[in-house]
PDB file of C-alpha atoms in Angstrom:
ATOM      1  CA  LYS A 866     -48.499  -0.131 -14.734  1.00  0.00           C
ATOM      2  CA  ALA A 867     -45.006   0.885 -13.046  1.00  0.00           C
ATOM      3  CA  ALA A 868     -46.419   0.775  -9.485  1.00  0.00           C
ATOM      4  CA  ASN A 869     -47.209  -2.710  -9.698  1.00  0.00           C
ATOM      5  CA  ILE A 870     -44.052  -4.109 -10.308  1.00  0.00           C
ATOM      6  CA  VAL A 871     -41.961  -6.074  -7.887  1.00  0.00           C
ATOM      7  CA  THR A 872     -38.543  -6.298  -7.439  1.00  0.00           C
ATOM      8  CA  LYS A 873     -36.433  -9.049  -5.610  1.00  0.00           C
ATOM      9  CA  LYS A 874     -33.355  -7.429  -3.788  1.00  0.00           C
ATOM     10  CA  LYS A 875     -30.287  -9.363  -4.720  1.00  0.00           C
ATOM     11  CA  THR A 876     -28.308 -10.322  -1.973  1.00  0.00           C
ATOM     12  CA  THR A 877     -24.667 -11.298  -2.311  1.00  0.00           C
ATOM     13  CA  PRO A 878     -23.445 -13.544   0.582  1.00  0.00           C
ATOM     14  CA  LEU A 879     -21.079 -11.872   2.915  1.00  0.00           C
ATOM     15  CA  VAL A 880     -18.148 -15.294   1.715  1.00  0.00           C
ATOM     16  CA  ALA A 881     -18.393 -16.702  -1.603  1.00  0.00           C
ATOM     17  CA  THR A 882     -18.736 -20.156  -1.910  1.00  0.00           C
ATOM     18  CA  ALA A 883     -16.214 -20.855  -4.681  1.00  0.00           C
ATOM     19  CA  THR A 884     -12.533 -21.344  -3.800  1.00  0.00           C
ATOM     20  CA  THR A 885     -10.193 -18.882  -5.540  1.00  0.00           C
ATOM     21  CA  TYR A 886      -6.701 -20.042  -6.308  1.00  0.00           C
ATOM     22  CA  ILE A 887      -4.560 -17.052  -5.357  1.00  0.00           C
ATOM     23  CA  PRO A 888      -0.816 -17.145  -6.472  1.00  0.00           C
ATOM     24  CA  ILE A 889       1.456 -16.313  -3.297  1.00  0.00           C
ATOM     25  CA  THR A 890       4.912 -14.958  -4.750  1.00  0.00           C
ATOM     26  CA  THR A 891       8.286 -14.579  -2.750  1.00  0.00           C
ATOM     27  CA  THR A 892       8.173 -10.632  -2.819  1.00  0.00           C
ATOM     28  CA  ASP A 893       4.377 -10.908  -1.053  1.00  0.00           C
ATOM     29  CA  PRO A 894       4.828  -9.277   2.456  1.00  0.00           C
ATOM     30  CA  ILE A 895       3.375 -11.898   5.506  1.00  0.00           C
ATOM     31  CA  TYR A 896       2.350 -10.653   8.956  1.00  0.00           C
ATOM     32  CA  GLY A 897       1.320 -12.948  11.641  1.00  0.00           C
ATOM     33  CA  ASN A 898       2.765 -16.670  11.771  1.00  0.00           C
ATOM     34  CA  PRO A 899       3.605 -17.951   8.314  1.00  0.00           C
ATOM     35  CA  GLY A 900       2.332 -21.795   9.066  1.00  0.00           C
ATOM     36  CA  ALA A 901      -1.084 -20.287  10.673  1.00  0.00           C
ATOM     37  CA  PRO A 902      -4.064 -22.432   9.627  1.00  0.00           C
ATOM     38  CA  VAL A 903      -6.029 -19.123   8.486  1.00  0.00           C
ATOM     39  CA  THR A 904      -4.823 -17.133   5.637  1.00  0.00           C
ATOM     40  CA  VAL A 905      -5.955 -13.686   4.708  1.00  0.00           C
ATOM     41  CA  ILE A 906      -5.338 -12.258   1.392  1.00  0.00           C
ATOM     42  CA  GLU A 907      -5.169  -8.269   1.091  1.00  0.00           C
ATOM     43  CA  PHE A 908      -5.203  -6.842  -2.036  1.00  0.00           C
ATOM     44  CA  SER A 909      -5.274  -3.060  -1.128  1.00  0.00           C
ATOM     45  CA  ASP A 910      -3.796   0.623  -2.162  1.00  0.00           C
ATOM     46  CA  PHE A 911      -2.326   3.227  -0.311  1.00  0.00           C
ATOM     47  CA  ALA A 912      -4.451   5.632  -1.301  1.00  0.00           C
ATOM     48  CA  CYS A 913      -7.779   4.797  -0.578  1.00  0.00           C
ATOM     49  CA  LYS A 914      -9.660   5.269   2.848  1.00  0.00           C
ATOM     50  CA  LYS A 915     -11.459   2.234   3.029  1.00  0.00           C
ATOM     51  CA  CYS A 916      -8.245   0.437   2.555  1.00  0.00           C
ATOM     52  CA  SER A 917      -6.565   2.040   5.381  1.00  0.00           C
ATOM     53  CA  GLN A 918      -9.566   1.142   7.851  1.00  0.00           C
ATOM     54  CA  THR A 919      -9.924  -2.519   6.247  1.00  0.00           C
ATOM     55  CA  HIS A 920      -5.941  -2.806   6.443  1.00  0.00           C
ATOM     56  CA  ASP A 921      -6.546  -1.425  10.616  1.00  0.00           C
ATOM     57  CA  ALA A 922      -8.741  -3.639  11.205  1.00  0.00           C
ATOM     58  CA  ILE A 923      -6.894  -6.726   9.849  1.00  0.00           C
ATOM     59  CA  ILE A 924      -3.583  -6.090  11.535  1.00  0.00           C
ATOM     60  CA  LYS A 925      -5.857  -6.334  15.126  1.00  0.00           C
ATOM     61  CA  PHE A 926      -7.231  -8.969  14.170  1.00  0.00           C
ATOM     62  CA  VAL A 927      -4.150 -10.882  13.578  1.00  0.00           C
ATOM     63  CA  THR A 928      -2.178  -9.430  16.053  1.00  0.00           C
ATOM     64  CA  GLN A 929      -4.854 -10.688  18.584  1.00  0.00           C
ATOM     65  CA  ASN A 930      -5.142 -13.899  16.989  1.00  0.00           C
ATOM     66  CA  PRO A 931      -0.719 -14.523  15.974  1.00  0.00           C
ATOM     67  CA  GLN A 932      -0.523 -18.191  15.944  1.00  0.00           C
ATOM     68  CA  LYS A 933      -4.041 -18.543  13.792  1.00  0.00           C
ATOM     69  CA  ILE A 934      -3.856 -15.815  11.274  1.00  0.00           C
ATOM     70  CA  ARG A 935      -1.461 -14.640   8.697  1.00  0.00           C
ATOM     71  CA  VAL A 936      -2.028 -11.986   6.182  1.00  0.00           C
ATOM     72  CA  ILE A 937      -0.385 -11.972   2.835  1.00  0.00           C
ATOM     73  CA  TRP A 938      -0.544  -8.765   1.410  1.00  0.00           C
ATOM     74  CA  LYS A 939      -0.848  -7.627  -2.479  1.00  0.00           C
ATOM     75  CA  GLY A 940      -0.671  -4.234  -3.602  1.00  0.00           C
ATOM     76  CA  MET A 941      -3.118  -2.948  -6.033  1.00  0.00           C
ATOM     77  CA  PRO A 942      -2.610   0.564  -7.254  1.00  0.00           C
ATOM     78  CA  VAL A 943      -5.989   1.727  -8.377  1.00  0.00           C
ATOM     79  CA  ALA A 944      -6.031   4.497 -11.052  1.00  0.00           C
ATOM     80  CA  LYS A 945      -8.374   7.408  -9.803  1.00  0.00           C
ATOM     81  CA  ILE A 946     -10.802   9.211 -12.379  1.00  0.00           C
ATOM     82  CA  PHE A 947      -8.725  11.501 -14.660  1.00  0.00           C
ATOM     83  CA  SER A 948      -5.375  10.431 -12.806  1.00  0.00           C
ATOM     84  CA  GLN A 949      -3.322   7.120 -13.341  1.00  0.00           C
ATOM     85  CA  ALA A 950      -2.977   4.802 -10.277  1.00  0.00           C
ATOM     86  CA  ASN A 951       0.130   6.106  -7.650  1.00  0.00           C
ATOM     87  CA  THR A 952       2.600   3.275  -7.405  1.00  0.00           C
ATOM     88  CA  LEU A 953       5.281   5.402  -5.672  1.00  0.00           C
ATOM     89  CA  PRO A 954       3.808   4.230  -1.961  1.00  0.00           C
ATOM     90  CA  HIS A 955       3.860   0.734  -3.209  1.00  0.00           C
ATOM     91  CA  GLN A 956       7.463   0.971  -4.416  1.00  0.00           C
ATOM     92  CA  ALA A 957       8.508   2.211  -1.089  1.00  0.00           C
ATOM     93  CA  ALA A 958       6.561  -0.309   0.737  1.00  0.00           C
ATOM     94  CA  TYR A 959       8.454  -3.145  -1.072  1.00  0.00           C
ATOM     95  CA  CYS A 960      11.376  -1.498  -0.634  1.00  0.00           C
ATOM     96  CA  ALA A 961      10.732  -0.941   3.071  1.00  0.00           C
ATOM     97  CA  ASN A 962      10.183  -5.216   3.189  1.00  0.00           C
ATOM     98  CA  SER A 963      13.614  -5.891   1.929  1.00  0.00           C
ATOM     99  CA  GLN A 964      14.848  -4.065   5.214  1.00  0.00           C
ATOM    100  CA  ASN A 965      11.745  -6.070   7.110  1.00  0.00           C
ATOM    101  CA  LYS A 966      10.082  -2.701   8.037  1.00  0.00           C
ATOM    102  CA  PHE A 967       7.006  -3.254   5.446  1.00  0.00           C
ATOM    103  CA  TRP A 968       4.427  -3.568   7.952  1.00  0.00           C
ATOM    104  CA  GLN A 969       5.698  -0.572   9.775  1.00  0.00           C
ATOM    105  CA  PHE A 970       6.009   1.259   6.750  1.00  0.00           C
ATOM    106  CA  THR A 971       2.288   0.312   5.240  1.00  0.00           C
ATOM    107  CA  ASN A 972       0.592   1.052   8.598  1.00  0.00           C
ATOM    108  CA  ILE A 973       2.193   4.942   8.435  1.00  0.00           C
ATOM    109  CA  ALA A 974       1.410   5.414   4.953  1.00  0.00           C
ATOM    110  CA  MET A 975      -2.009   3.636   5.149  1.00  0.00           C
ATOM    111  CA  ARG A 976      -3.015   6.351   8.071  1.00  0.00           C
ATOM    112  CA  ASN A 977      -1.505   8.959   5.549  1.00  0.00           C
ATOM    113  CA  SER A 978      -2.954   8.331   2.708  1.00  0.00           C
ATOM    114  CA  ARG A 979      -3.081  11.930   1.191  1.00  0.00           C
ATOM    115  CA  ASN A 980       0.430  12.623   1.551  1.00  0.00           C
ATOM    116  CA  LEU A 981       2.064  10.056  -0.117  1.00  0.00           C
ATOM    117  CA  SER A 982       4.586  12.195  -2.687  1.00  0.00           C
ATOM    118  CA  GLU A 983       8.135  11.012  -2.841  1.00  0.00           C
ATOM    119  CA  ASN A 984       9.067  13.059   0.004  1.00  0.00           C
ATOM    120  CA  ASP A 985       6.266  12.338   2.352  1.00  0.00           C
ATOM    121  CA  LEU A 986       7.460   8.688   1.934  1.00  0.00           C
ATOM    122  CA  LYS A 987      11.116   9.308   2.320  1.00  0.00           C
ATOM    123  CA  LYS A 988       9.910  10.832   5.474  1.00  0.00           C
ATOM    124  CA  ILE A 989       8.624   7.820   6.901  1.00  0.00           C
ATOM    125  CA  VAL A 990      11.443   5.968   5.819  1.00  0.00           C
ATOM    126  CA  GLU A 991      13.412   8.457   7.725  1.00  0.00           C
ATOM    127  CA  GLY A 992      11.571   8.054  10.817  1.00  0.00           C
ATOM    128  CA  LEU A 993      11.963   3.621  10.867  1.00  0.00           C
ATOM    129  CA  ASN A 994      15.700   3.694  10.822  1.00  0.00           C
ATOM    130  CA  ILE A 995      15.947   2.487   7.176  1.00  0.00           C
ATOM    131  CA  ASP A 996      18.871   2.650   5.603  1.00  0.00           C
ATOM    132  CA  THR A 997      17.935   5.315   3.296  1.00  0.00           C
ATOM    133  CA  ALA A 998      20.626   4.510   0.584  1.00  0.00           C
ATOM    134  CA  LYS A 999      19.435   1.067   0.060  1.00  0.00           C
ATOM    135  CA  TRP A1000      16.354   1.914   0.331  1.00  0.00           C
ATOM    136  CA  LEU A1001      16.782   4.590  -2.652  1.00  0.00           C
ATOM    137  CA  THR A1002      18.741   2.224  -4.538  1.00  0.00           C
ATOM    138  CA  CYS A1003      15.930  -0.220  -4.372  1.00  0.00           C
ATOM    139  CA  PHE A1004      13.033   2.577  -4.910  1.00  0.00           C
ATOM    140  CA  LYS A1005      14.707   3.608  -8.433  1.00  0.00           C
ATOM    141  CA  VAL A1006      15.189   0.016 -10.052  1.00  0.00           C
ATOM    142  CA  ASN A1007      12.699  -1.983 -11.625  1.00  0.00           C
ATOM    143  CA  ASP A1008      12.505  -4.823  -9.410  1.00  0.00           C
ATOM    144  CA  THR A1009       9.626  -3.313  -7.222  1.00  0.00           C
ATOM    145  CA  LYS A1010       7.527  -2.122 -10.255  1.00  0.00           C
ATOM    146  CA  GLN A1011       7.987  -5.788 -11.363  1.00  0.00           C
ATOM    147  CA  ALA A1012       6.233  -7.030  -7.982  1.00  0.00           C
ATOM    148  CA  ILE A1013       3.420  -4.419  -8.636  1.00  0.00           C
ATOM    149  CA  ALA A1014       2.626  -5.645 -12.170  1.00  0.00           C
ATOM    150  CA  SER A1015       2.537  -8.766 -10.783  1.00  0.00           C
ATOM    151  CA  SER A1016      -0.172  -7.960  -7.700  1.00  0.00           C
ATOM    152  CA  THR A1017      -1.898  -5.927 -11.043  1.00  0.00           C
ATOM    153  CA  VAL A1018      -2.291  -9.264 -13.362  1.00  0.00           C
ATOM    154  CA  ILE A1019      -3.095 -11.307 -10.409  1.00  0.00           C
ATOM    155  CA  SER A1020      -5.774  -9.104  -9.253  1.00  0.00           C
ATOM    156  CA  ALA A1021      -7.362  -8.300 -12.581  1.00  0.00           C
ATOM    157  CA  ALA A1022      -6.999 -12.327 -13.674  1.00  0.00           C
ATOM    158  CA  LEU A1023      -9.462 -12.925 -10.534  1.00  0.00           C
ATOM    159  CA  GLY A1024     -11.716 -10.300 -11.553  1.00  0.00           C
ATOM    160  CA  ILE A1025     -10.899  -7.626  -8.798  1.00  0.00           C
ATOM    161  CA  LYS A1026     -12.374  -4.335  -9.615  1.00  0.00           C
ATOM    162  CA  SER A1027     -11.876  -2.173  -7.017  1.00  0.00           C
ATOM    163  CA  ALA A1028      -9.627  -2.426  -3.671  1.00  0.00           C
ATOM    164  CA  PRO A1029      -9.972  -3.354  -0.935  1.00  0.00           C
ATOM    165  CA  THR A1030     -10.498  -7.131  -1.896  1.00  0.00           C
ATOM    166  CA  VAL A1031     -10.033  -9.359   0.551  1.00  0.00           C
ATOM    167  CA  PHE A1032     -10.355 -13.304   0.869  1.00  0.00           C
ATOM    168  CA  VAL A1033      -9.806 -15.603   3.512  1.00  0.00           C
ATOM    169  CA  ASP A1034      -8.695 -18.943   3.329  1.00  0.00           C
ATOM    170  CA  ASN A1035      -8.935 -18.330  -0.703  1.00  0.00           C
ATOM    171  CA  HIS A1036     -12.589 -17.136  -0.381  1.00  0.00           C
ATOM    172  CA  TRP A1037     -13.805 -13.719  -1.893  1.00  0.00           C
ATOM    173  CA  ILE A1038     -15.283 -11.616   1.308  1.00  0.00           C
ATOM    174  CA  ASN A1039     -17.890  -9.485   0.344  1.00  0.00           C
ATOM    175  CA  LEU A1040     -17.093  -6.118   1.977  1.00  0.00           C
TER     176      LEU A1040
END
């Protein structure tokens, strides 16, 4: 009897039809034309290989279409099995953002997803000519943790369960 059971494959559309409101905050880094007609929102984690690949593709696409697209980045530290989420690179990125070096920092950190200790992050910062004293002060205060917590709350409210998650003009893209 089991041989006669027929199942239908469930297909998920590439672009969700529902429109989802995603709050944008003043701490959300933007790449590209801030007034662009197309908005990409990237929920991402530094320690995720697929996140790195998706991030690179998005940045390349925006670079090729600088007036048409903007990317808004939302950090989403993802807990791994048997460990807590690593928020250090997210804190470091937000502090780099305070010196207008977020995207340079993020591009390097994404490519080094296995080397994200505090010392590794400091080396990235030093290579970007960031004011290290200001960056360290920022890194040690709770403001960055609040920005990360805000993105985490938003991702949970949206039902995001994994990274990367991408929205284009408030439509969830199924990667």
